[in-house]
Every structure is written in structure tokens, then in C-alpha cells.
Amino acid sequence: MRTIKIEMHEGVYETFLQFLNLLPKSEFKVYEDTPDLITREEQVSVHRYNTMIDKGDFSEFVDFNEMKNDVCS
């Protein structure tokens, strides 16, 4: 078995569940409303950073080579 986590708008959720119901029940398990490992605020930050990365915008990220030079000098 493999595990994925999908975040979707509430309006799409029911349609997605209906689609899953077309599959054999023994082939998957839905874990609903499981407690998140990170807070909603952290999820928003992760989404924001992923969007920046997707756009090639690394302006808010630390250049580790520069950091290494600062720390080691």
C-alpha cells in the first residue's frame, strides 16, 4: 500500500469521495479528519513557500553557502 495526503476545497471533497467509492473497498482506506502534525498556520506557510519555489522565487530562503562562509569565517 502507498499513502498520499490530498488537500482540496470542501466543495470538491464529496465528489472525490464518490469517485473513491467506485473503487474496490479492499484496495484503499480513507483516513478522515486525522490530526495534523503541523498547525494550520504552519500549513499556510508551507503552501506559501511551495508556491514561491514553484515560481522560482527563492528571495526569502537562506543561501547555505553564504551561511557556511559566515559561520566558518
CSV table of C-alpha atoms in Angstrom, one decimal:
chain,number,residue,atom,x,y,z
A,1,MET,CA,0.0,0.0,0.0
A,2,ARG,CA,1.0,3.6,-0.6
A,3,THR,CA,-0.2,6.7,1.3
A,4,ILE,CA,-0.9,10.1,-0.1
A,5,LYS,CA,-2.3,13.2,1.5
A,6,ILE,CA,-4.6,15.4,-0.6
A,7,GLU,CA,-5.7,18.9,0.4
A,8,MET,CA,-8.8,20.1,-1.5
A,9,HIS,CA,-11.6,22.6,-1.3
A,10,GLU,CA,-14.6,21.5,0.7
A,11,GLY,CA,-16.9,21.6,-2.4
A,12,VAL,CA,-14.7,19.0,-4.3
A,13,TYR,CA,-14.3,16.7,-1.3
A,14,GLU,CA,-17.7,15.0,-1.6
A,15,THR,CA,-17.2,14.4,-5.4
A,16,PHE,CA,-13.8,12.9,-4.7
A,17,LEU,CA,-15.3,10.6,-2.1
A,18,GLN,CA,-17.9,9.5,-4.6
A,19,PHE,CA,-15.1,8.7,-7.1
A,20,LEU,CA,-13.3,6.6,-4.5
A,21,ASN,CA,-16.5,4.7,-3.9
A,22,LEU,CA,-16.2,3.4,-7.5
A,23,LEU,CA,-13.0,1.5,-6.5
A,24,PRO,CA,-13.0,-1.8,-4.7
A,25,LYS,CA,-13.3,-1.2,-1.0
A,26,SER,CA,-10.4,-3.6,-0.1
A,27,GLU,CA,-8.0,-1.5,-2.2
A,28,PHE,CA,-7.9,1.7,-0.2
A,29,LYS,CA,-8.7,3.3,3.2
A,30,VAL,CA,-9.7,6.9,3.8
A,31,TYR,CA,-8.4,8.5,6.9
A,32,GLU,CA,-10.7,11.4,7.6
A,33,ASP,CA,-10.1,14.3,10.0
A,34,THR,CA,-6.8,12.9,11.2
A,35,PRO,CA,-5.0,15.3,13.5
A,36,ASP,CA,-2.4,17.3,11.6
A,37,LEU,CA,1.2,17.1,12.5
A,38,ILE,CA,1.5,20.8,11.9
A,39,THR,CA,-0.8,23.7,12.8
A,40,ARG,CA,-3.0,25.4,10.2
A,41,GLU,CA,-0.7,28.4,10.4
A,42,GLU,CA,2.3,26.2,9.5
A,43,GLN,CA,0.3,24.6,6.7
A,44,VAL,CA,-0.3,28.1,5.2
A,45,SER,CA,3.4,28.9,5.5
A,46,VAL,CA,4.4,25.7,3.8
A,47,HIS,CA,1.9,26.4,1.0
A,48,ARG,CA,3.2,29.9,0.6
A,49,TYR,CA,6.8,28.7,0.4
A,50,ASN,CA,5.9,25.9,-2.1
A,51,THR,CA,4.2,28.5,-4.3
A,52,MET,CA,7.3,30.7,-4.2
A,53,ILE,CA,9.6,27.7,-5.0
A,54,ASP,CA,7.3,26.7,-7.9
A,55,LYS,CA,7.7,30.3,-9.3
A,56,GLY,CA,11.4,30.1,-8.9
A,57,ASP,CA,11.4,32.8,-6.2
A,58,PHE,CA,14.0,32.0,-3.6
A,59,SER,CA,14.2,35.5,-2.1
A,60,GLU,CA,13.2,34.5,1.4
A,61,PHE,CA,15.5,31.5,1.6
A,62,VAL,CA,18.9,31.4,3.1
A,63,ASP,CA,21.8,30.7,0.7
A,64,PHE,CA,23.6,27.9,2.7
A,65,ASN,CA,26.9,28.6,1.0
A,66,GLU,CA,26.8,32.2,2.3
A,67,MET,CA,25.7,31.0,5.7
A,68,LYS,CA,28.5,28.4,5.8
A,69,ASN,CA,31.0,31.1,4.9
A,70,ASP,CA,29.6,33.4,7.7
A,71,VAL,CA,29.7,30.7,10.3
A,72,CYS,CA,33.1,29.3,9.3
A,73,SER,CA,34.9,32.6,9.0
